[in-house]
Short mmCIF file of C-alpha atoms and ligand atoms in Angstrom, two decimals:
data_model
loop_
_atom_site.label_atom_id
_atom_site.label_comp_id
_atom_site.label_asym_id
_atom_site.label_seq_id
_atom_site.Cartn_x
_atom_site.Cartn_y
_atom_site.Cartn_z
CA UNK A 24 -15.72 51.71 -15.80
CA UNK A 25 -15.72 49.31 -13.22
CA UNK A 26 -12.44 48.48 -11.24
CA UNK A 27 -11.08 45.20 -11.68
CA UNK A 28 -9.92 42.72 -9.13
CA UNK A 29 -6.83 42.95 -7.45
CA UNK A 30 -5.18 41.05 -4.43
CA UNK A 31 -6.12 42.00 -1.04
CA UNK A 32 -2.11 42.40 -0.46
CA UNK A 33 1.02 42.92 -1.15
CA UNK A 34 4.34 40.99 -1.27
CA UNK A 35 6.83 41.61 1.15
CA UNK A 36 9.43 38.79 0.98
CA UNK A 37 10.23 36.60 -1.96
CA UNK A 38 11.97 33.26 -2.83
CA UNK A 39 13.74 32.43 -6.48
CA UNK A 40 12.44 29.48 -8.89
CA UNK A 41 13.86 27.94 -11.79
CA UNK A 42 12.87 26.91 -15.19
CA UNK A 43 14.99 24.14 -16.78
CA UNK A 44 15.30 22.72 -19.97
CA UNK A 45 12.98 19.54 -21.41
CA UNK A 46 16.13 17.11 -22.08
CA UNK A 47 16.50 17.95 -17.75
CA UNK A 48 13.00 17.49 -16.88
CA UNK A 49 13.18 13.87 -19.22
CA UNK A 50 16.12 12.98 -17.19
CA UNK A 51 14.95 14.16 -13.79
CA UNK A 52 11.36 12.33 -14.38
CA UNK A 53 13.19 9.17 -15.27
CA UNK A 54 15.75 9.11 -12.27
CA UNK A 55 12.10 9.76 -9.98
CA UNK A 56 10.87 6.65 -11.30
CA UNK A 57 7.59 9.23 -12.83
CA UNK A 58 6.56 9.11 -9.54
CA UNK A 59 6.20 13.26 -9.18
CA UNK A 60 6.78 12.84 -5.68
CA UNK A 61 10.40 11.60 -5.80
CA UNK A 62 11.29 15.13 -7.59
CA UNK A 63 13.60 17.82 -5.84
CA UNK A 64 11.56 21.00 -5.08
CA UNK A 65 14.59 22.90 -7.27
CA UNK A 66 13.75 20.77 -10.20
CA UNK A 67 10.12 22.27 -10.34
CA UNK A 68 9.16 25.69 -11.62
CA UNK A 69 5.56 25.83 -10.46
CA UNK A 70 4.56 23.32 -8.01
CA UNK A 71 1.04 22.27 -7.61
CA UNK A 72 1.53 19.44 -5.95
CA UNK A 73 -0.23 20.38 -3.03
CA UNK A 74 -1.66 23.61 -1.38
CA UNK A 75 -1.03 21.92 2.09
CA UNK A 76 1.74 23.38 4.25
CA UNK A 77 2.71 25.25 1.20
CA UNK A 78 0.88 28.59 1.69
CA UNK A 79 2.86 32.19 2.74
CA UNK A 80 2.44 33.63 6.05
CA UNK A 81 1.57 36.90 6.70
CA UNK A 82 3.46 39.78 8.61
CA UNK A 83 0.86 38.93 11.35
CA UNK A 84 2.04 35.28 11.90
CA UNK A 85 5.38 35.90 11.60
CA UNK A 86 5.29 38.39 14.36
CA UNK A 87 2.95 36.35 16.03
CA UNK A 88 5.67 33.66 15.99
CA UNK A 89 7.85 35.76 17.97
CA UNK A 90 5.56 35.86 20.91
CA UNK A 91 5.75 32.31 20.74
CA UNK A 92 5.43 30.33 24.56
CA UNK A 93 7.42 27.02 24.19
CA UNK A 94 6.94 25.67 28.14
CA UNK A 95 6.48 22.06 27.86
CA UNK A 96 2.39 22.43 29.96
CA UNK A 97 0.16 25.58 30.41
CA UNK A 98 1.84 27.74 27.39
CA UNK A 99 -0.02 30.95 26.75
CA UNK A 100 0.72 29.77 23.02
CA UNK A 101 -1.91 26.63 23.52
CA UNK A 102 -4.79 29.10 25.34
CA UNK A 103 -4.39 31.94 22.98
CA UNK A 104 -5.42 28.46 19.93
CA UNK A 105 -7.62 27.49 22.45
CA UNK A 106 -9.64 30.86 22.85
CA UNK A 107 -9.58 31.13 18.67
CA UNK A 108 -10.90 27.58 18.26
CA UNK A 109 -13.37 28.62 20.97
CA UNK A 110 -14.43 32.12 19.72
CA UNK A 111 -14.32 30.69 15.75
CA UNK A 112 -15.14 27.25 15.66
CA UNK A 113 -17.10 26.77 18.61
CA UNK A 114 -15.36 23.40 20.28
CA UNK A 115 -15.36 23.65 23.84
CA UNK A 116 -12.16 21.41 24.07
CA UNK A 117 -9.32 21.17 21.85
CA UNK A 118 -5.96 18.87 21.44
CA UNK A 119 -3.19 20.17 18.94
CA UNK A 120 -1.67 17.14 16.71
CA UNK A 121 1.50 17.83 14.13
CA UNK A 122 -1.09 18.27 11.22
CA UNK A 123 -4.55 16.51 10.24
CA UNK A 124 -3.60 12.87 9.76
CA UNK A 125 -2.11 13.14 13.38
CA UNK A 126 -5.66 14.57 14.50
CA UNK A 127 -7.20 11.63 12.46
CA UNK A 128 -4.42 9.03 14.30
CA UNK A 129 -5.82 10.43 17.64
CA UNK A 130 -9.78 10.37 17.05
CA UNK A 131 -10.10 7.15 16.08
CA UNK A 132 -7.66 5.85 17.89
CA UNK A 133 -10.43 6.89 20.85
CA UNK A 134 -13.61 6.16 18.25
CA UNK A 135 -12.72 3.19 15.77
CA UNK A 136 -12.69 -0.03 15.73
CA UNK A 137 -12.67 -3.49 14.04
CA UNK A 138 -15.34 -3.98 11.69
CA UNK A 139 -16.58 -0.53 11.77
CA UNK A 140 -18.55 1.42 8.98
CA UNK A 141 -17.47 5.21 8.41
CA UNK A 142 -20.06 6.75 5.87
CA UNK A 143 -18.47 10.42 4.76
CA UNK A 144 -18.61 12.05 1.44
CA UNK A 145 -15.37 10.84 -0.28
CA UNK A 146 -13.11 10.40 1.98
CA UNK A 147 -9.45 12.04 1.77
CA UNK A 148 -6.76 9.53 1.16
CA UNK A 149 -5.38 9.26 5.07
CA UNK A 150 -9.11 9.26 6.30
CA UNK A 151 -9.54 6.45 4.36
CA UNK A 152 -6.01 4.84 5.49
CA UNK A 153 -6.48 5.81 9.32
CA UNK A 154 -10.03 3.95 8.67
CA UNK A 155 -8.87 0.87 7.06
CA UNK A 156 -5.81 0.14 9.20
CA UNK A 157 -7.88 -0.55 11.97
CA UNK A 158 -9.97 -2.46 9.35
CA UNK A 159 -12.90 -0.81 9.31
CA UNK A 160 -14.78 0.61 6.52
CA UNK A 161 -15.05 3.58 4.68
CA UNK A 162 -18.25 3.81 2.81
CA UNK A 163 -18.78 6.91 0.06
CA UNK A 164 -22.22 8.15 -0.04
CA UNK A 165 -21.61 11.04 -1.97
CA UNK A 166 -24.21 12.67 -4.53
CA UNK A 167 -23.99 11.17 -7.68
CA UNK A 168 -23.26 14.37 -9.55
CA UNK A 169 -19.91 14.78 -8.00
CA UNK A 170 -18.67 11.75 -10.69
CA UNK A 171 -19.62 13.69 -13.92
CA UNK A 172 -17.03 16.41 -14.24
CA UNK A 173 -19.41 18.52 -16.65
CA UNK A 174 -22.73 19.07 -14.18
CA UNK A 175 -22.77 22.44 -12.60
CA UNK A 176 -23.69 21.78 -9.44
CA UNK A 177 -23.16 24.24 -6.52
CA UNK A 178 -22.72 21.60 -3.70
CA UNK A 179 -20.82 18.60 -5.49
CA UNK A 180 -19.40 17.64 -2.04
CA UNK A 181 -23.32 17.08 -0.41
CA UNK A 182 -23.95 13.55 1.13
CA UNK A 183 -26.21 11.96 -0.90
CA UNK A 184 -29.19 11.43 2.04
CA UNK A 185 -30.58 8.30 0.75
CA UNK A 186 -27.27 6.40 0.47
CA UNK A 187 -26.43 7.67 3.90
CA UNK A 188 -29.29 6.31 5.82
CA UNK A 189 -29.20 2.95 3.17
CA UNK A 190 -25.89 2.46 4.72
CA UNK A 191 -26.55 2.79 8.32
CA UNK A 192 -29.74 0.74 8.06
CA UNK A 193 -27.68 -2.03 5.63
CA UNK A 194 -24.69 -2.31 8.66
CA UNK A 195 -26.70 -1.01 11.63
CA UNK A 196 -25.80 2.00 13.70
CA UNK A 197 -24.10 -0.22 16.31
CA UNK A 198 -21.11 -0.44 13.46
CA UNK A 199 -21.16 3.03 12.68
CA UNK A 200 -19.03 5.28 15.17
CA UNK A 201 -19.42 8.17 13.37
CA UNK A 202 -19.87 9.96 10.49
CA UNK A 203 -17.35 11.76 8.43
CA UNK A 204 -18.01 15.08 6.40
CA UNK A 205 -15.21 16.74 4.89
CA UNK A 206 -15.52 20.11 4.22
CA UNK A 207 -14.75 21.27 1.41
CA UNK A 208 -14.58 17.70 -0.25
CA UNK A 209 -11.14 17.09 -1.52
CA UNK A 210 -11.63 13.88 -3.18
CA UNK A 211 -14.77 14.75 -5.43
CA UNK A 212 -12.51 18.31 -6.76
CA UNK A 213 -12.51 20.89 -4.01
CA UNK A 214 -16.44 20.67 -3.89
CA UNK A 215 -18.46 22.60 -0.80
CA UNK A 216 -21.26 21.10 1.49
CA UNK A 217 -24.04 22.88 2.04
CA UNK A 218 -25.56 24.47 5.42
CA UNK A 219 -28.72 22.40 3.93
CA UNK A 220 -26.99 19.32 3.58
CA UNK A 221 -25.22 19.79 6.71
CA UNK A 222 -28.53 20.36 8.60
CA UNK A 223 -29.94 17.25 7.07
CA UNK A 224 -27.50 14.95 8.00
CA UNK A 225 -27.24 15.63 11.66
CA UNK A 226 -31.02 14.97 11.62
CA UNK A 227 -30.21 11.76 10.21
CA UNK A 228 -27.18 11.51 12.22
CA UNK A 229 -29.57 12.14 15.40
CA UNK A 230 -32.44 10.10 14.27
CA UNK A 231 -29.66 6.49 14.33
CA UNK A 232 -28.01 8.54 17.72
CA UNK A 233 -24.26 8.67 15.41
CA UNK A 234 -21.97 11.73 15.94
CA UNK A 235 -20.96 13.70 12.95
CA UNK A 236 -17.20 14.79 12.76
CA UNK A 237 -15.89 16.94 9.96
CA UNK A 238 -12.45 16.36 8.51
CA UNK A 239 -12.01 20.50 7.88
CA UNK A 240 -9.09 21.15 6.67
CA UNK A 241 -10.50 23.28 3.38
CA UNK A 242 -13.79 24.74 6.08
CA UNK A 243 -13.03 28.04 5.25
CA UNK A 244 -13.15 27.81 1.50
CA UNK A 245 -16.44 25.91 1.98
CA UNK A 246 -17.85 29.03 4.11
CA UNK A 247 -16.63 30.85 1.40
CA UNK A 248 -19.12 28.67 -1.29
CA UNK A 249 -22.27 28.91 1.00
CA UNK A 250 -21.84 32.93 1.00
CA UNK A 251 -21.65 32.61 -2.73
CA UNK A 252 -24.10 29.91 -3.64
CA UNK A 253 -26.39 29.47 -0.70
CA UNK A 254 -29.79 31.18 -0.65
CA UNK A 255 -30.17 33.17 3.03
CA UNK A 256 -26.53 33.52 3.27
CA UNK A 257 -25.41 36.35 1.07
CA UNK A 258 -25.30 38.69 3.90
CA UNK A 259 -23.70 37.09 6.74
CA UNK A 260 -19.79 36.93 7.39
CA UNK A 261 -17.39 34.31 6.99
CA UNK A 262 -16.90 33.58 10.82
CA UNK A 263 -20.65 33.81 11.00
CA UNK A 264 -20.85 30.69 8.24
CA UNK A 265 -18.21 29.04 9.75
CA UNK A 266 -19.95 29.24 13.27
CA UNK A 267 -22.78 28.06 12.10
CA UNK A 268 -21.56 24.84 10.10
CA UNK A 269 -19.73 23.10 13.21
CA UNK A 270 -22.86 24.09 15.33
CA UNK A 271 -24.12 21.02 13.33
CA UNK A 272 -20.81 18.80 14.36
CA UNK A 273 -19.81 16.78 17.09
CA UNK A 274 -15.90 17.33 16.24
CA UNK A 275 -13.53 17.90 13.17
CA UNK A 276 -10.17 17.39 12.86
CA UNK A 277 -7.88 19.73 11.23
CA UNK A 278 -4.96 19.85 9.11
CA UNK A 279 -4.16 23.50 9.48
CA UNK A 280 -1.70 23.28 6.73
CA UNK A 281 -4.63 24.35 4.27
CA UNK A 282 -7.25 27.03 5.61
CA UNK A 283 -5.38 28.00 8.41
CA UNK A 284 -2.19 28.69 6.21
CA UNK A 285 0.55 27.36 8.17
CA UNK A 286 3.49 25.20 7.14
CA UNK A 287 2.37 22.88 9.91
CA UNK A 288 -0.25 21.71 12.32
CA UNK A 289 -3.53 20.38 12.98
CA UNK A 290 -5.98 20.05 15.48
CA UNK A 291 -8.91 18.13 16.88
CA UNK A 292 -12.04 20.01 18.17
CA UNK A 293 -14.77 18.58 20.09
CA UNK A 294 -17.59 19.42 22.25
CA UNK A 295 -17.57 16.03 24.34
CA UNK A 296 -15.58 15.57 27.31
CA UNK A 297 -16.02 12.31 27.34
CA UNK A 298 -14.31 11.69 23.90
CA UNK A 299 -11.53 14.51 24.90
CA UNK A 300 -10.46 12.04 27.76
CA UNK A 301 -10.10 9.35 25.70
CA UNK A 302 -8.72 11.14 23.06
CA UNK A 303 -6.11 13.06 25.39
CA UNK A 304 -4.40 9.48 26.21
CA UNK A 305 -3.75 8.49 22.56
CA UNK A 306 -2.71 12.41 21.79
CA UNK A 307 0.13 11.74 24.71
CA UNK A 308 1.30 8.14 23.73
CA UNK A 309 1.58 9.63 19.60
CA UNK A 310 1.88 13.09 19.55
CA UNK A 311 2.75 14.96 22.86
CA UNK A 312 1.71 16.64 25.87
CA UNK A 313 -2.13 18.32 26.16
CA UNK A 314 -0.89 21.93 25.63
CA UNK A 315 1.36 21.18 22.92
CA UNK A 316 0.89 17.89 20.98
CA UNK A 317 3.00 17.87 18.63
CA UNK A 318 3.23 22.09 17.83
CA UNK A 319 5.82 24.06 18.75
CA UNK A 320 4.72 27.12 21.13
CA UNK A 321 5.51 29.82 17.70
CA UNK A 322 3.50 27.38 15.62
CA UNK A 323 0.27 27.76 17.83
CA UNK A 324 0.85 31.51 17.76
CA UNK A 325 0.89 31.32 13.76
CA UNK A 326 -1.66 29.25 13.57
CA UNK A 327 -4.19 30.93 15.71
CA UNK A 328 -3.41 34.25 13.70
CA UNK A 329 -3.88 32.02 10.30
CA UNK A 330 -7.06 30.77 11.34
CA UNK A 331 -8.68 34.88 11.77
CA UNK A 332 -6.84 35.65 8.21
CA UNK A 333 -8.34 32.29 6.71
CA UNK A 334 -12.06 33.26 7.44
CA UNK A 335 -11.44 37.07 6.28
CA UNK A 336 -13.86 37.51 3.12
CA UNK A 337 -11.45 39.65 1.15
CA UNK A 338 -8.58 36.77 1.70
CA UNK A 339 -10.82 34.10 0.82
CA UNK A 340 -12.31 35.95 -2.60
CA UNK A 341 -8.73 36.92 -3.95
CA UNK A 342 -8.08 32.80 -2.92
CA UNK A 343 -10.83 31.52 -4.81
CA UNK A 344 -10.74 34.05 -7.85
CA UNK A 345 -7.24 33.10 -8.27
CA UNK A 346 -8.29 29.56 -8.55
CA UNK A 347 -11.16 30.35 -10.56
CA UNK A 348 -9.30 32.58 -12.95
CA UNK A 349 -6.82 29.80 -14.16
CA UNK A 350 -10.20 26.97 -14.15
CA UNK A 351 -11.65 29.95 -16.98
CA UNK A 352 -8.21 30.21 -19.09
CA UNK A 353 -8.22 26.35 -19.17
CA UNK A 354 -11.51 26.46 -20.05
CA UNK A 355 -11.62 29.04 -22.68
CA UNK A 356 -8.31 26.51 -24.23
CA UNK A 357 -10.79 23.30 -24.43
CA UNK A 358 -9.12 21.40 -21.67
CA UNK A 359 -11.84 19.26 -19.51
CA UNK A 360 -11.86 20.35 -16.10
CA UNK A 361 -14.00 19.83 -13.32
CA UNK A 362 -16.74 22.43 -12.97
CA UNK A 363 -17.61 24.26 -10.87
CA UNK A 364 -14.11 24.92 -10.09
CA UNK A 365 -12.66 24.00 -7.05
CA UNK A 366 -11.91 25.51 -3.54
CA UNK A 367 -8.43 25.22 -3.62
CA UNK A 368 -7.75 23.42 -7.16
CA UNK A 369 -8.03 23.14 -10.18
CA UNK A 370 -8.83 19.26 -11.29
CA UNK A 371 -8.43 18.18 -15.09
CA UNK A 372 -10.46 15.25 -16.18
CA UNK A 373 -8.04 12.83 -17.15
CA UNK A 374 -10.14 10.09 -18.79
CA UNK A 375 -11.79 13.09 -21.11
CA UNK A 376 -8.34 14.31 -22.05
CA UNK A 377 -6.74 10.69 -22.90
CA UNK A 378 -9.79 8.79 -24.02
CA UNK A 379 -7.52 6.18 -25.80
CA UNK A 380 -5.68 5.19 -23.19
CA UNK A 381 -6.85 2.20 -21.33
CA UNK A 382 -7.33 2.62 -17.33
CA UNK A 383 -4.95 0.57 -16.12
CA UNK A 384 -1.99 2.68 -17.71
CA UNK A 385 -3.08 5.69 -15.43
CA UNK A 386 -4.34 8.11 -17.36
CA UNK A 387 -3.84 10.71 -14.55
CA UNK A 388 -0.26 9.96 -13.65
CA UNK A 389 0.67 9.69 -17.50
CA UNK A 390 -0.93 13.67 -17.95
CA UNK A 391 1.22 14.62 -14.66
CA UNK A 392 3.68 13.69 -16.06
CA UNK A 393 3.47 15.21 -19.41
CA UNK A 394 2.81 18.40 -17.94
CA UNK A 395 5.66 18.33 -16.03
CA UNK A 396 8.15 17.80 -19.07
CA UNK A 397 6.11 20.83 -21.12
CA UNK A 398 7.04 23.30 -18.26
CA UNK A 399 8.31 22.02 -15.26
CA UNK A 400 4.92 22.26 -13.82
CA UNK A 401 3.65 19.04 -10.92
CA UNK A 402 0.62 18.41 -9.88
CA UNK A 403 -0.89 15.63 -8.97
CA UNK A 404 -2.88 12.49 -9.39
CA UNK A 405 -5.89 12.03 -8.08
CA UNK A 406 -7.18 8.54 -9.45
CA UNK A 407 -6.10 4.96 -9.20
CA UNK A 408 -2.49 4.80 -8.23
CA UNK A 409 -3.99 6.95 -5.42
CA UNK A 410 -7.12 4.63 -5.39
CA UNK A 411 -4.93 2.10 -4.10
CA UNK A 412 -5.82 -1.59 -3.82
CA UNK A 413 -8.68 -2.89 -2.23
CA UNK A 414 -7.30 -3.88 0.86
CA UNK A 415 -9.26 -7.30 1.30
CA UNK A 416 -9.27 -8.61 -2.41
CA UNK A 417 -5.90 -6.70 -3.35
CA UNK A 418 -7.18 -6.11 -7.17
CA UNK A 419 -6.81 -2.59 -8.56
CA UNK A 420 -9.67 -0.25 -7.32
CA UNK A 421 -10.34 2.09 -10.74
CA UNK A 422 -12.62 5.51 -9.35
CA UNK A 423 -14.98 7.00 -11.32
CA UNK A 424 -13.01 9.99 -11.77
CA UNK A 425 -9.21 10.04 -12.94
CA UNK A 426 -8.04 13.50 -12.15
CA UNK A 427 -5.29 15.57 -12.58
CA UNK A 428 -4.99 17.88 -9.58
CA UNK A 429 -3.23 21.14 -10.05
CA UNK A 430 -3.89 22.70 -6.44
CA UNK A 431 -2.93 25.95 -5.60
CA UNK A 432 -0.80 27.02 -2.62
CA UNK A 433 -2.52 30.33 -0.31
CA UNK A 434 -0.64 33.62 -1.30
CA UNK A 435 2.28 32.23 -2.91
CA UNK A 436 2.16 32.47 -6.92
CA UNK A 437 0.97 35.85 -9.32
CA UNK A 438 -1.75 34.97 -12.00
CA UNK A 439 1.48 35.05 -14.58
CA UNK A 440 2.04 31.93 -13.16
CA UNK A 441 -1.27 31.00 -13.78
CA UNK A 442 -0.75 32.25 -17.17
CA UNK A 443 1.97 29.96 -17.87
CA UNK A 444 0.03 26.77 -16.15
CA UNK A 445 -2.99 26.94 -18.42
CA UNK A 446 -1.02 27.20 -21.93
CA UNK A 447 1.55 24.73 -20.66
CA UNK A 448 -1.41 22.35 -20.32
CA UNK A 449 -2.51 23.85 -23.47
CA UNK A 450 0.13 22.42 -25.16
CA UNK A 451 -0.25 19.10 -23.56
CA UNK A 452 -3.88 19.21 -24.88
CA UNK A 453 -2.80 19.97 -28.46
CA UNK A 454 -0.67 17.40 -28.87
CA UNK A 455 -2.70 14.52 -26.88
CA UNK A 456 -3.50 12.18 -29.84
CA UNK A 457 1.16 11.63 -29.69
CA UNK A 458 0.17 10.44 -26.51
CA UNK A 459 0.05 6.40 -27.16
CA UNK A 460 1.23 5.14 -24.10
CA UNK A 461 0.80 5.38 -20.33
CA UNK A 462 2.52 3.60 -17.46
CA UNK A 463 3.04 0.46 -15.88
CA UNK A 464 3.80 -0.23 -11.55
CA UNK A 465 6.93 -1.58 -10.87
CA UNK A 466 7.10 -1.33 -7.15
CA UNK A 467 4.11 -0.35 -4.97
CA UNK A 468 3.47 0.08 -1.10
CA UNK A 469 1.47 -2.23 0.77
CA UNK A 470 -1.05 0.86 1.79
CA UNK A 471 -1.12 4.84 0.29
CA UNK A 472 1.53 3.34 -2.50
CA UNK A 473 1.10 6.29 -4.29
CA UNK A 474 3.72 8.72 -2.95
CA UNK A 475 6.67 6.03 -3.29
CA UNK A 476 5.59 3.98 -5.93
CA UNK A 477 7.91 3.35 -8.62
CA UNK A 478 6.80 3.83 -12.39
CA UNK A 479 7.86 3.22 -15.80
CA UNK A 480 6.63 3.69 -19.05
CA UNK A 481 4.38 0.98 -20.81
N1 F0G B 513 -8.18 15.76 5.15
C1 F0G B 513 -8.16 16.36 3.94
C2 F0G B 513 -9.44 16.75 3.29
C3 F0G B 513 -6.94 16.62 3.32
O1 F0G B 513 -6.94 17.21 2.13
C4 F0G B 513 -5.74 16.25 3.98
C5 F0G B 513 -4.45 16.50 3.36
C6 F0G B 513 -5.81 15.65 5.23
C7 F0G B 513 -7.05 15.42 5.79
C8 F0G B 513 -4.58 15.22 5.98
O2 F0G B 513 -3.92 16.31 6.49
O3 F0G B 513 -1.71 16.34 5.32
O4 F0G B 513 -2.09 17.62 7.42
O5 F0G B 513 -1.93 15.16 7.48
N2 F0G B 513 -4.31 16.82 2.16
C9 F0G B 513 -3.09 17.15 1.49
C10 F0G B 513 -3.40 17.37 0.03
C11 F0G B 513 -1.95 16.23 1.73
O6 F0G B 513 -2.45 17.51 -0.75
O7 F0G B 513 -4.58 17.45 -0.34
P1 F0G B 513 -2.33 16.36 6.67
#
């Protein structure tokens, strides 16, 4: 008989959490305006919310920590990053930021400005708000089988080629400073990019003379995908993927708080010199000093040990099975998900699991919330509260997709957990025709309204 899978380790520390009863979820989801970020962490029992910042260290970090060099220049905590980034990634200079919207703050600071076009493959929500508060563009040109939930395609996250080079040619490469890939795509449901894809748009890239920067926080998990899907790679590492897909990048930033599994941190990697200089003065006015930037010394230390662990094989397949495992149980229960399932999440399609609900009651935010009063469980929207306005004619901008996002945090929950997630949603599913009415804005942000906006039922 063959062995089944188990977790490539074992638990050494451990933290409490709480169920609670439905009449204190109703009251706790009220008092948060249904806004799922307003919720104390102690009112949760399983929180999906977000796998960034959220993972568990391993004994190797937390000794690394120790170790930690916290002189204010030239700590051996910022060469030791330096020397990973180097040996792993590839970039021949490096500034540490406080985690990957910092990193994004910093670069185009140096690269962006006014009237601008960024083409990337669905952008991440700060990308997007780093690009439009200097108001420039982001423009999507991701494949369109990324917006149908149901096609099983290996590399949902791929640039669409065509609508790439339409784009440059429509705004001319003169507006376009660079191009942004993020790897894996968070936005379009965890989805990988190809070393194909990757290869084919630094041609492009090269042909129009446009650097290529990928936003990386999830690279690892993508690595993971092209030794799984990709013909050619089957055989090579992890660090030998993950080598080879920056060798196709100018720069990336990095919020380390995903593949690097630290509770903070991020990065910027780059092989100019030219950009590092200009980068280096905004990394001093917003985040700190060269060798530090916004890390502690410790922090470095844990993060250059969490970026060896995150491109480990046998840590990445235990990540992604886990993930996998709870996309099959929800699955096997009816419930439309995205497929293939995600990197680091696992994304329910709102719009197929409410079809009666019109869009603007926010179909995703409505099933959030229900599935936090069936168990205590949050996750999180993904769809137009997060959509946000457009920023020049202010209307509503409704995606394609209205997701539910139930991401998964590294090394932190058992699949009993997942267990309870799937029939919780289960639940949800079975009872979804009750579900008559969404909800309405009462108070909203001028820009990324939706982690303080305030809610209320229709
Ligand atoms: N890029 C991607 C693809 C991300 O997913 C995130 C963060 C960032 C950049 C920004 O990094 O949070 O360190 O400033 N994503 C988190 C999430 C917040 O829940 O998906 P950050």
């Amino acid at each position: 008989m063959e062995l089944p899978f188990a977790e490539s380790y074992k638990i050494k520390m451990v933290e409490t959490i709480k169920k609670s009863t439905r009449e204190e979820r109703e009251q706790w989801i009220k008092e948060a305006k249904y806004n799922l970020f307003n919720l104390k962490s102690e009112q949760v029992f399983i929180d999906l919310l977000t796998d960034s910042g959220t993972g568990a260290m391993s004994d190797k970090q937390w000794s690394a920590m120790m170790l930690g060099d916290e002189s204010y220049a030239g700590a051996s905590s910022y060469y030791k990053l330096k020397d990973k980034i180097k040996e792993l990634l590839g970039f021949e200079y490096f500034l540490p930021t406080h985690q990957g919207r910092a990193a994004e703050n910093v670069l185009f600071s140096a690269l962006i400005k006014e009237g601008d076009i960024v083409p990337g493959n669905s952008h991440f929500d700060t990308t997007k708000g780093h690009i439009e508060f200097r108001k420039a563009k982001a423009i999507d040109c991701t494949i369109d089988e990324a917006f149908d939930t149901e096609i099983d395609h290996p590399f949902k996250g791929n640039v669409d080629l065509q609508k790439l080079e339409k784009t440059i040619q429509k705004y001319t490469p003169e507006r376009i400073p660079l191009i942004v890939l993020t790897v894996t795509c968070n936005s379009s449901g965890g989805q990988p990019v190809s070393i194909e894809n990757m290869k084919a748009i630094r041609k492009v890239a090269d042909k129009y003379n446009i650097p290529v920067y990928y936003d990386s926080a999830r690279f690892a998990e993508n690595a993971y995908f092209i030794k799984i899907r990709e013909k050619g790679y089957e055989n090579k590492t992890i660090k030998e993927i993950v080598k080879e897909m920056f060798s196709y990048a100018d720069g990336m930033t990095m919020s380390s708080k995903k593949d690097a599994i630290v509770n903070m941190g991020g990065f910027i990697g780059l092989k100019s010199q030219d950009v590092f200089k200009k980068a280096t003065v905004f990394n001093i006015i917003f985040e700190g000093y060269i060798t530090y930037g916004g890390m502690s010394g410790r922090d470095m230390n844990a993060l250059a040990q969490g970026l060896d662990e995150g491109t480990e094989f046998d840590y990445l397949e235990t990540r992604i099975n886990q993930v996998a495992y709870l996309g099959q149980r929800l699955t096997g229960f009816g419930v439309p998900v995205q497929k293939p399932y995600g990197g680091h999440a696992i994304f329910v399609d709102a719009k197929k699991f409410l079809p009666n609900l019109p869009k603007e009651e926010f179909l995703a935010q409505t099933l959030a919330v229900e599935l936090y009063l069936e168990a205590g469980i949050r996750g999180v929207e993904i769809g137009a509260l997060l959509a946000d306005r457009d920023p020049e004619t202010r209307e509503n901008r409704y995606p394609a997709l209205e997701l539910l996002r139930l991401a998964i945090p590294r090394r932190v929950y058992t699949n009993n957990h997942m267990d309870v997630i799937a029939v919780a949603l289960k639940n949800v599913f079975d009872r979804r025709d009750q579900i008559k009415k969404g909800l309405k804005i009462i108070d909203e942000a001028p820009i990324m309204r939706h982690f303080t906006v305030e809610l209320d039922r229709v």
